[in-house]
Tab-separated table of C-alpha atoms in Angstrom:
chain	number	residue	atom	x	y	z
D	1	MET	CA	-42.048	101.376	178.818
D	2	ALA	CA	-43.362	97.921	177.921
D	3	ALA	CA	-41.410	97.976	174.654
D	4	ASP	CA	-38.194	98.943	176.469
D	5	LEU	CA	-38.753	96.294	179.104
D	6	PHE	CA	-39.224	93.629	176.438
D	7	HIS	CA	-36.341	94.655	174.173
D	8	ALA	CA	-33.827	95.591	176.864
D	9	LEU	CA	-34.316	92.390	178.872
D	10	LEU	CA	-34.899	90.015	175.974
D	11	PRO	CA	-31.961	87.705	176.912
D	12	GLU	CA	-33.351	87.382	180.444
D	13	GLN	CA	-36.801	86.627	179.103
D	14	LEU	CA	-35.394	83.968	176.796
D	15	LEU	CA	-33.799	82.268	179.791
D	16	LEU	CA	-36.972	82.617	181.844
D	17	GLY	CA	-38.986	81.044	179.055
D	18	LEU	CA	-36.385	78.271	178.831
D	19	ILE	CA	-36.719	77.613	182.568
D	20	LEU	CA	-40.509	77.306	182.333
D	21	LEU	CA	-40.233	75.009	179.323
D	22	LEU	CA	-37.657	72.824	181.044
D	23	MET	CA	-39.968	72.481	184.031
D	24	LEU	CA	-42.672	71.160	181.723
D	25	LEU	CA	-40.219	68.781	180.056
D	26	GLU	CA	-39.153	67.456	183.455
D	27	ILE	CA	-42.804	66.841	184.387
D	28	CYS	CA	-43.447	65.060	181.088
D	29	GLY	CA	-40.249	62.991	181.286
D	30	ALA	CA	-38.942	64.275	177.958
D	31	ASP	CA	-35.650	63.174	176.385
D	32	ARG	CA	-32.729	64.969	178.018
D	33	ARG	CA	-31.081	65.557	174.630
D	34	PHE	CA	-33.993	67.804	173.733
D	35	ALA	CA	-33.360	69.842	176.878
D	36	GLY	CA	-29.714	70.314	175.862
D	37	LEU	CA	-30.749	71.503	172.409
D	38	LEU	CA	-33.231	74.006	173.867
D	39	PHE	CA	-30.641	75.302	176.315
D	40	THR	CA	-28.081	75.881	173.568
D	41	LEU	CA	-30.611	77.582	171.302
D	42	ALA	CA	-31.895	79.906	174.040
D	43	ALA	CA	-28.426	80.915	175.225
D	44	GLY	CA	-27.211	81.312	171.657
D	45	ALA	CA	-30.243	83.459	170.783
D	46	GLY	CA	-29.512	85.618	173.828
D	47	CYS	CA	-25.945	86.143	172.607
D	48	GLY	CA	-27.302	87.114	169.199
D	49	VAL	CA	-29.645	89.687	170.733
D	50	LEU	CA	-26.794	91.204	172.750
D	51	LEU	CA	-24.540	91.419	169.678
D	52	LEU	CA	-27.346	93.158	167.790
D	53	GLN	CA	-27.881	95.643	170.627
D	54	LEU	CA	-24.156	96.330	170.790
D	55	GLY	CA	-24.101	97.054	167.090
D	56	GLN	CA	-27.031	99.459	167.492
D	57	GLY	CA	-25.425	101.218	170.463
D	58	TYR	CA	-28.544	100.404	172.485
D	59	THR	CA	-28.900	101.748	176.020
D	60	ALA	CA	-31.985	102.086	178.204
D	61	ASP	CA	-32.864	103.112	181.749
D	62	VAL	CA	-35.569	100.477	182.045
D	63	VAL	CA	-36.520	101.092	185.673
D	64	PRO	CA	-34.870	104.339	186.891
D	65	GLY	CA	-32.524	103.613	189.771
D	66	GLU	CA	-33.080	99.849	189.557
D	67	ILE	CA	-32.554	98.352	186.064
D	68	ARG	CA	-30.228	99.901	183.501
D	69	VAL	CA	-28.888	98.519	180.220
D	70	ASP	CA	-25.656	100.196	179.163
D	71	ARG	CA	-22.513	99.167	177.336
D	72	PHE	CA	-21.087	97.393	180.374
D	73	ALA	CA	-24.327	95.460	180.915
D	74	LEU	CA	-24.378	94.352	177.287
D	75	LEU	CA	-20.747	93.205	177.285
D	76	ALA	CA	-20.900	91.528	180.699
D	77	ARG	CA	-24.076	89.628	179.807
D	78	LEU	CA	-22.496	88.572	176.513
D	79	VAL	CA	-19.514	87.133	178.450
D	80	ILE	CA	-21.781	85.213	180.851
D	81	LEU	CA	-24.142	83.903	178.204
D	82	GLY	CA	-21.267	83.015	175.870
D	83	CYS	CA	-19.668	80.964	178.638
D	84	GLY	CA	-23.029	79.335	179.205
D	85	VAL	CA	-23.233	78.278	175.561
D	86	ILE	CA	-19.708	76.818	175.608
D	87	LEU	CA	-20.316	75.063	178.916
D	88	GLY	CA	-23.607	73.672	177.682
D	89	LEU	CA	-21.963	72.229	174.578
D	90	CYS	CA	-19.166	70.730	176.681
D	91	SER	CA	-21.446	68.974	179.191
D	92	PRO	CA	-21.102	65.162	179.013
D	93	ALA	CA	-24.163	63.199	178.013
D	94	ALA	CA	-23.948	61.062	181.159
D	95	SER	CA	-24.519	64.029	183.472
D	96	ASP	CA	-26.702	66.089	181.137
D	97	THR	CA	-30.246	65.915	182.494
D	98	VAL	CA	-33.252	68.204	182.303
D	99	LYS	CA	-32.737	69.131	185.945
D	100	SER	CA	-29.089	70.054	185.410
D	101	ARG	CA	-30.017	72.270	182.444
D	102	LEU	CA	-32.781	73.851	184.534
D	103	LEU	CA	-30.377	74.657	187.368
D	104	LEU	CA	-27.734	75.935	184.971
D	105	ALA	CA	-30.249	78.217	183.229
D	106	SER	CA	-31.477	79.544	186.595
D	107	SER	CA	-27.953	80.413	187.682
D	108	LEU	CA	-27.195	82.100	184.363
D	109	LEU	CA	-30.359	84.183	184.755
D	110	GLY	CA	-29.100	85.347	188.135
D	111	GLY	CA	-25.804	86.404	186.538
D	112	LEU	CA	-27.641	88.438	183.902
D	113	VAL	CA	-29.764	90.158	186.541
D	114	ILE	CA	-26.607	91.266	188.365
D	115	MET	CA	-25.241	92.924	185.252
D	116	VAL	CA	-28.344	95.061	184.555
D	117	SER	CA	-28.713	96.159	188.169
D	118	ALA	CA	-28.616	99.893	188.874
D	119	GLY	CA	-29.886	99.358	192.413
D	120	PHE	CA	-28.831	97.164	195.288
D	121	ILE	CA	-32.159	95.288	195.498
D	122	PRO	CA	-31.975	93.649	192.027
D	123	LEU	CA	-28.209	93.207	192.554
D	124	PHE	CA	-28.738	91.168	195.714
D	125	MET	CA	-31.554	89.171	194.096
D	126	GLY	CA	-29.284	88.378	191.192
D	127	ILE	CA	-26.479	87.226	193.503
D	128	GLU	CA	-28.804	84.804	195.289
D	129	MET	CA	-30.266	83.565	191.983
D	130	LEU	CA	-26.714	82.929	190.832
D	131	SER	CA	-25.624	81.046	193.957
D	132	LEU	CA	-28.607	78.955	195.038
D	133	PRO	CA	-28.854	76.740	191.921
D	134	ALA	CA	-25.096	76.115	192.184
D	135	PHE	CA	-25.599	74.312	195.521
D	136	ALA	CA	-28.089	71.950	193.896
D	137	LEU	CA	-25.830	71.427	190.874
D	138	MET	CA	-23.013	70.275	193.167
D	139	VAL	CA	-25.059	67.444	194.688
D	140	HIS	CA	-27.250	66.612	191.661
D	141	GLY	CA	-26.603	63.055	190.570
D	142	ARG	CA	-23.868	62.498	193.157
D	143	GLY	CA	-25.795	60.359	195.675
D	144	LEU	CA	-23.929	59.707	198.928
D	145	SER	CA	-20.572	61.350	198.238
D	146	PRO	CA	-18.297	64.108	199.543
D	147	ALA	CA	-20.227	66.494	197.279
D	148	GLY	CA	-22.741	66.986	200.096
D	149	GLU	CA	-20.063	68.242	202.439
D	150	GLY	CA	-18.621	70.561	199.795
D	151	ALA	CA	-22.044	71.925	198.927
D	152	PHE	CA	-22.807	72.500	202.621
D	153	LYS	CA	-19.587	74.483	203.093
D	154	TYR	CA	-20.399	76.506	199.989
D	155	LEU	CA	-23.936	77.142	201.250
D	156	LEU	CA	-22.736	78.151	204.701
D	157	MET	CA	-20.013	80.509	203.485
D	158	SER	CA	-22.260	81.965	200.794
D	159	SER	CA	-24.893	82.678	203.469
D	160	VAL	CA	-22.272	84.519	205.542
D	161	ALA	CA	-21.281	86.495	202.442
D	162	SER	CA	-24.928	87.405	201.768
D	163	ALA	CA	-25.297	88.569	205.373
D	164	LEU	CA	-22.225	90.782	205.054
D	165	ILE	CA	-23.582	92.277	201.838
D	166	LEU	CA	-26.967	92.949	203.476
D	167	PHE	CA	-25.314	94.667	206.458
D	168	GLY	CA	-23.334	96.792	204.010
D	169	LEU	CA	-26.491	97.679	202.059
D	170	SER	CA	-28.309	98.718	205.247
D	171	LEU	CA	-25.481	101.065	206.207
D	172	ALA	CA	-25.331	102.456	202.674
D	173	TYR	CA	-29.075	103.098	202.703
D	174	GLY	CA	-28.912	104.717	206.120
D	175	SER	CA	-26.102	107.033	204.973
D	176	THR	CA	-27.396	107.996	201.522
D	177	GLY	CA	-31.181	107.510	201.862
D	178	SER	CA	-31.101	105.600	198.566
D	179	LEU	CA	-30.568	102.039	197.374
D	180	ALA	CA	-29.269	103.182	193.981
D	181	ILE	CA	-25.739	102.034	193.232
D	182	GLY	CA	-24.924	105.413	191.676
D	183	ALA	CA	-25.836	107.280	194.849
D	184	PHE	CA	-23.580	105.000	196.905
D	185	ALA	CA	-20.657	105.370	194.450
D	186	ALA	CA	-21.023	109.174	194.383
D	187	ALA	CA	-21.098	109.486	198.183
D	188	LEU	CA	-18.329	106.955	198.899
D	189	PRO	CA	-15.231	109.230	198.609
D	190	ALA	CA	-16.415	111.676	201.299
D	191	GLY	CA	-19.092	109.675	203.041
D	192	GLY	CA	-17.453	109.307	206.442
D	193	PRO	CA	-17.129	106.193	208.636
D	194	PRO	CA	-20.615	104.701	207.997
D	195	LEU	CA	-20.124	104.591	204.237
D	196	LEU	CA	-16.548	103.353	204.685
D	197	VAL	CA	-17.779	100.467	206.817
D	198	ALA	CA	-20.562	99.801	204.281
D	199	GLY	CA	-17.969	99.574	201.513
D	200	LEU	CA	-15.762	97.228	203.541
D	201	LEU	CA	-18.719	94.956	204.323
D	202	LEU	CA	-19.687	94.837	200.644
D	203	LEU	CA	-16.119	94.057	199.647
D	204	SER	CA	-15.874	91.316	202.285
D	205	GLY	CA	-19.077	89.689	201.034
D	206	PHE	CA	-17.945	89.732	197.409
D	207	PHE	CA	-14.442	88.548	198.358
D	208	LEU	CA	-16.000	85.588	200.185
D	209	LYS	CA	-18.131	84.657	197.192
D	210	ALA	CA	-15.126	85.039	194.851
D	211	ALA	CA	-12.881	82.883	197.161
D	212	LEU	CA	-10.217	85.537	197.679
D	213	PHE	CA	-7.630	84.751	200.378
D	214	PRO	CA	-8.323	84.557	203.340
D	215	PHE	CA	-12.010	84.086	202.425
D	216	HIS	CA	-11.246	80.995	200.366
D	217	GLY	CA	-11.863	78.174	202.859
D	218	TRP	CA	-14.886	76.713	201.110
D	219	ALA	CA	-13.421	76.561	197.583
D	220	PRO	CA	-11.100	73.510	197.678
D	221	ASP	CA	-13.744	71.189	199.152
D	222	ALA	CA	-16.551	72.574	196.991
D	223	TYR	CA	-14.560	72.374	193.762
D	224	GLY	CA	-12.930	69.057	194.643
D	225	SER	CA	-16.167	67.208	195.469
D	226	ALA	CA	-18.328	68.357	192.555
D	227	ARG	CA	-18.449	66.807	189.088
D	228	LEU	CA	-15.897	68.341	186.725
D	229	PRO	CA	-18.472	70.247	184.577
D	230	VAL	CA	-19.919	71.766	187.779
D	231	THR	CA	-16.424	72.687	188.940
D	232	ALA	CA	-15.860	74.395	185.586
D	233	PHE	CA	-19.136	76.272	186.053
D	234	LEU	CA	-18.214	77.423	189.571
D	235	ALA	CA	-14.735	78.523	188.489
D	236	SER	CA	-15.851	80.332	185.345
D	237	VAL	CA	-19.424	81.630	185.283
D	238	VAL	CA	-20.076	82.006	189.029
D	239	LYS	CA	-16.711	83.561	189.841
D	240	GLY	CA	-16.845	85.780	186.756
D	241	ALA	CA	-20.350	87.033	187.536
D	242	VAL	CA	-19.359	87.870	191.139
D	243	VAL	CA	-16.292	89.830	189.991
D	244	LEU	CA	-18.240	91.705	187.325
D	245	GLY	CA	-20.976	92.420	189.891
D	246	LEU	CA	-18.371	94.126	192.060
D	247	VAL	CA	-17.251	96.084	189.004
D	248	ARG	CA	-20.886	97.108	188.538
D	249	ILE	CA	-20.757	98.726	191.968
D	250	LEU	CA	-17.274	100.241	191.865
D	251	SER	CA	-16.840	101.080	188.179
D	252	ALA	CA	-17.425	104.787	188.872
D	253	ALA	CA	-16.333	104.857	192.526
D	254	SER	CA	-13.018	106.100	193.902
D	255	LEU	CA	-11.582	104.016	196.737
D	256	ASP	CA	-9.751	105.756	199.563
D	257	ALA	CA	-6.073	105.041	200.217
D	258	GLU	CA	-6.725	102.687	203.153
D	259	THR	CA	-9.178	100.563	201.180
D	260	VAL	CA	-6.791	100.435	198.216
D	261	ALA	CA	-4.003	99.284	200.537
D	262	ALA	CA	-6.218	96.555	202.036
D	263	VAL	CA	-7.331	95.293	198.620
D	264	THR	CA	-3.717	95.324	197.423
D	265	VAL	CA	-2.483	93.241	200.364
D	266	LEU	CA	-5.319	90.722	200.042
D	267	SER	CA	-4.866	90.417	196.273
D	268	VAL	CA	-1.116	89.848	196.439
D	269	ALA	CA	-1.546	87.384	199.325
D	270	SER	CA	-4.216	85.506	197.354
D	271	ILE	CA	-1.914	85.260	194.312
D	272	PHE	CA	0.953	83.837	196.339
D	273	TYR	CA	-1.168	81.539	198.502
D	274	GLY	CA	-3.159	80.092	195.612
D	275	ASN	CA	-0.135	79.474	193.410
D	276	VAL	CA	2.121	78.062	196.140
D	277	THR	CA	-0.580	75.728	197.520
D	278	ALA	CA	-1.555	74.491	194.061
D	279	ILE	CA	1.966	73.136	193.522
D	280	ARG	CA	1.352	70.352	196.082
D	281	GLN	CA	-1.937	69.177	194.612
D	282	VAL	CA	-2.271	65.763	192.942
D	283	ALA	CA	-5.974	66.067	191.966
D	284	PHE	CA	-7.047	68.245	189.068
D	285	ARG	CA	-10.173	69.740	190.674
D	286	ARG	CA	-8.394	70.807	193.852
D	287	LEU	CA	-5.564	72.239	191.759
D	288	LEU	CA	-8.200	74.188	189.846
D	289	ALA	CA	-9.614	75.465	193.149
D	290	TYR	CA	-6.295	76.880	194.320
D	291	SER	CA	-5.627	78.229	190.856
D	292	SER	CA	-8.970	80.053	191.009
D	293	ILE	CA	-7.949	81.602	194.364
D	294	ALA	CA	-4.849	83.004	192.657
D	295	HIS	CA	-6.877	84.269	189.716
D	296	ALA	CA	-9.328	85.936	192.091
D	297	GLY	CA	-6.303	87.843	193.367
D	298	TYR	CA	-5.483	89.071	189.864
D	299	MET	CA	-9.074	90.166	189.310
D	300	MET	CA	-9.410	92.015	192.609
D	301	PHE	CA	-5.980	93.603	192.096
D	302	ALA	CA	-7.538	95.563	189.225
D	303	LEU	CA	-9.795	97.361	191.751
D	304	THR	CA	-6.757	99.342	192.899
D	305	ASP	CA	-6.612	101.012	189.471
D	306	GLY	CA	-7.760	104.609	189.555
D	307	SER	CA	-6.965	105.531	185.974
D	308	GLY	CA	-10.336	104.400	184.593
D	309	GLY	CA	-9.166	101.244	182.821
D	310	ARG	CA	-10.295	98.646	185.345
D	311	THR	CA	-13.641	97.888	183.660
D	312	GLU	CA	-12.231	96.947	180.262
D	313	ALA	CA	-9.307	95.072	181.816
D	314	LEU	CA	-11.584	92.996	184.033
D	315	LEU	CA	-14.030	92.248	181.239
D	316	TYR	CA	-11.188	90.878	179.158
D	317	TYR	CA	-9.688	88.955	182.089
D	318	VAL	CA	-12.969	87.366	183.158
D	319	ALA	CA	-13.807	86.353	179.603
D	320	VAL	CA	-10.377	84.807	178.928
D	321	TYR	CA	-10.156	83.065	182.285
D	322	ALA	CA	-13.695	81.665	182.142
D	323	VAL	CA	-13.435	80.265	178.602
D	324	THR	CA	-9.925	78.869	179.215
D	325	THR	CA	-11.091	77.125	182.383
D	326	ILE	CA	-14.036	75.521	180.575
D	327	VAL	CA	-11.829	74.297	177.721
D	328	ALA	CA	-9.216	72.942	180.147
D	329	CYS	CA	-11.803	71.042	182.220
D	330	THR	CA	-13.439	69.561	179.129
D	331	CYS	CA	-10.108	68.430	177.661
D	332	PHE	CA	-9.106	66.898	180.997
D	333	ARG	CA	-12.359	64.924	181.059
D	334	LEU	CA	-11.790	63.766	177.463
D	335	LEU	CA	-8.383	62.460	178.516
D	336	ALA	CA	-9.061	61.118	182.008
D	337	GLY	CA	-12.727	60.138	181.867
D	338	GLU	CA	-14.313	60.401	185.318
D	339	GLY	CA	-10.928	60.302	187.076
D	340	ASP	CA	-9.425	63.233	188.925
D	341	GLU	CA	-5.766	62.330	189.469
D	342	LEU	CA	-3.149	64.262	187.533
D	343	ALA	CA	-1.280	60.963	187.040
D	344	LEU	CA	-3.936	60.010	184.495
D	345	LEU	CA	-2.379	62.559	182.127
D	346	GLU	CA	0.924	60.688	181.859
D	347	GLY	CA	1.756	60.229	178.177
D	348	ALA	CA	-1.704	61.413	177.082
D	349	PHE	CA	-0.363	63.233	174.027
D	350	ALA	CA	0.769	60.003	172.393
D	351	ALA	CA	-2.709	58.503	172.687
D	352	ARG	CA	-4.946	61.578	172.278
D	353	PRO	CA	-2.910	64.401	170.729
D	354	VAL	CA	-5.670	66.962	170.069
D	355	PRO	CA	-7.254	67.248	173.539
D	356	ALA	CA	-3.805	66.902	175.131
D	357	LEU	CA	-2.450	69.778	173.031
D	358	LEU	CA	-5.462	71.990	173.829
D	359	LEU	CA	-5.182	71.185	177.545
D	360	GLY	CA	-1.479	72.045	177.443
D	361	LEU	CA	-2.154	75.376	175.703
D	362	SER	CA	-4.951	76.140	178.178
D	363	ALA	CA	-2.591	75.474	181.106
D	364	LEU	CA	0.075	77.719	179.599
D	365	SER	CA	-2.511	80.438	179.021
D	366	LEU	CA	-3.665	80.261	182.646
D	367	ALA	CA	0.010	80.520	183.657
D	368	GLY	CA	0.344	83.716	181.644
D	369	ILE	CA	2.836	82.525	179.016
D	370	PRO	CA	3.043	84.886	175.999
D	371	PRO	CA	1.585	85.250	173.430
D	372	LEU	CA	-1.441	83.334	174.732
D	373	PRO	CA	-4.547	85.298	175.810
D	374	GLY	CA	-3.903	84.614	179.512
D	375	PHE	CA	-0.691	86.618	179.252
D	376	LEU	CA	-2.557	89.526	177.636
D	377	ALA	CA	-5.211	89.430	180.345
D	378	LYS	CA	-2.573	89.731	183.094
D	379	PHE	CA	-0.760	92.418	181.064
D	380	PHE	CA	-3.872	94.618	180.928
D	381	ILE	CA	-4.384	94.247	184.679
D	382	PHE	CA	-0.785	95.120	185.535
D	383	ARG	CA	-0.723	97.987	183.035
D	384	ALA	CA	-3.812	99.560	184.615
D	385	VAL	CA	-2.445	99.114	188.140
D	386	ILE	CA	0.982	100.537	187.274
D	387	ALA	CA	-0.674	103.493	185.547
D	388	SER	CA	-2.270	104.285	188.909
D	389	GLY	CA	1.129	104.483	190.604
D	390	HIS	CA	1.155	101.080	192.340
D	391	LEU	CA	4.457	99.890	190.917
D	392	ALA	CA	5.830	97.946	193.919
D	393	PRO	CA	2.659	95.848	194.475
D	394	ALA	CA	2.492	95.187	190.746
D	395	VAL	CA	6.044	93.839	190.787
D	396	LEU	CA	5.173	91.581	193.734
D	397	ALA	CA	2.026	90.321	192.024
D	398	PHE	CA	3.946	89.736	188.813
D	399	ALA	CA	6.520	87.654	190.703
D	400	GLY	CA	3.728	85.686	192.385
D	401	SER	CA	2.070	84.994	189.063
D	402	TYR	CA	5.102	83.096	187.831
D	403	VAL	CA	5.136	80.859	190.872
D	404	GLY	CA	2.078	79.320	189.233
D	405	VAL	CA	4.139	78.412	186.176
D	406	VAL	CA	5.503	75.480	188.195
D	407	TYR	CA	2.264	73.496	188.453
D	408	TYR	CA	0.953	74.520	185.054
D	409	LEU	CA	4.180	73.316	183.432
D	410	GLY	CA	3.796	70.149	185.489
D	411	ILE	CA	0.542	69.457	183.649
D	412	VAL	CA	2.234	70.033	180.291
D	413	LEU	CA	5.153	67.783	181.154
D	414	ARG	CA	2.797	64.985	182.182
D	415	LEU	CA	0.980	65.253	178.877
D	416	PHE	CA	4.116	64.954	176.782
D	417	ARG	CA	6.077	62.556	178.982
D	418	PRO	CA	6.358	58.975	177.663
D	419	SER	CA	4.571	56.544	179.951
D	420	ALA	CA	4.511	52.742	179.867
D	421	LEU	CA	1.664	52.565	182.398
D	422	PRO	CA	-1.877	52.009	181.096
D	423	SER	CA	-4.262	54.747	182.099
D	424	LYS	CA	-7.735	55.977	181.468
D	425	ALA	CA	-6.231	58.777	179.441
D	426	LYS	CA	-5.567	56.264	176.677
D	427	THR	CA	-8.931	54.549	176.773
D	428	ALA	CA	-11.456	57.189	177.759
D	429	SER	CA	-14.108	57.664	175.137
D	430	SER	CA	-14.570	61.072	173.567
D	431	PRO	CA	-18.184	62.248	173.456
D	432	CYS	CA	-18.699	63.919	170.097
D	433	ARG	CA	-20.931	66.599	171.606
D	434	SER	CA	-18.092	67.891	173.819
D	435	TRP	CA	-15.985	68.731	170.809
D	436	GLY	CA	-18.426	71.428	169.732
D	437	GLY	CA	-17.839	73.319	172.960
D	438	VAL	CA	-14.079	72.766	172.862
D	439	LEU	CA	-13.782	74.050	169.315
D	440	LEU	CA	-16.047	77.037	169.999
D	441	GLY	CA	-14.074	77.917	173.134
D	442	THR	CA	-10.781	77.571	171.307
D	443	ALA	CA	-12.050	79.860	168.507
D	444	VAL	CA	-13.112	82.470	171.052
D	445	LEU	CA	-9.698	82.369	172.761
D	446	LEU	CA	-7.997	82.694	169.394
D	447	LEU	CA	-10.119	85.790	168.709
D	448	PHE	CA	-9.122	87.270	172.088
D	449	MET	CA	-5.449	86.644	171.262
D	450	LEU	CA	-5.625	88.150	167.774
D	451	VAL	CA	-7.865	91.088	168.737
D	452	PRO	CA	-6.889	91.845	172.363
D	453	GLY	CA	-8.561	95.267	172.329
D	454	VAL	CA	-12.012	93.857	171.601
D	455	PHE	CA	-13.565	95.021	174.884
D	456	ASN	CA	-11.756	98.373	174.832
D	457	GLY	CA	-13.257	99.128	171.433
D	458	LEU	CA	-16.752	97.946	172.317
D	459	ALA	CA	-16.831	99.668	175.715
């Protein structure tokens, strides 16, 4: 038991040890560069452990009914930790402090706990561990700024989401007599009104945390007021962990026709609303917020699949979307410095061709332009949904996805448009440390494009 606990949860223990060490470094006033090195080493070591366990075909029921390590847990944790490594390498030196690394590691630990949860108690603990450090990250180092208002809205809406999830858990426990996720999933198809309400409450809580329309109200202000690396973290790791946590609950569950219809309507509405509203944005972070609302629609749309392919499709989509978002945010910062206006990108390719080209490719990938990995991610989602017989909603969602091409192409046109106006895009310095994360993220996306069935084979 002790050996299984140590080996199965070794990535979590590496992060926990990192958190304790960072606390000591903060007390001692150590150099923040040392904290960044420790963070990268710990997260990278966790990825190495997960790859080794995948190669061994390792699975373990660590705590029956509560903690389980299976193929999905290994892959999902690898996605979250891998994004953590890339994000850590991309963090600018100016905002990289021991406290920020401590908060980032704490949130990553919460994401890992979600993925190994076989019961609702550790799942809920993981969700709160994921969310609470994010509030502090939003206001850390911002002083008196709109970040406080954005963080408060995020805290308030996240609290409402947690309450909805807890109400759903109480109804599930009252109906099944168990807090095991498997017992809830097995009883859901024929569980009657109490379990149906429990499922709807759980979905509402997760939709609110994932910023799905119409539960999205907090996202534009929260994303728009935070520093760009924090916005990248919220849009990639936090959103991805929430979506994969919902997959953890529903991977083996069959949704009834009414629930499928409700999820379909909300997903398609989120795709259209996010893409249409993003067209009018002139600030990059708010554009990213509305883009993330649309992408939440794509992710939740996969829940309507009943053919058994939703898990692999969502793993691929979350991984591609998260890494692409991190690369895009880092390249934007390399071009525009601390600015946020899209106008700063005018003519950026002439002055800084490499980050401008990578930002343009990232934007096209998020738009779903073939043969980039973003297109393949959407293709897998639509293929799984169509295989389940939902052809008409898939056509609507496909049409809505190409509304987003308008603002993504707007970014590309700004990058390659000649501009006689001086801008920060031509003078912003390029921190050498950020290039490690950009190159690593680009290599990962290239791998996803060349080997699109990577998660299908591993899962």
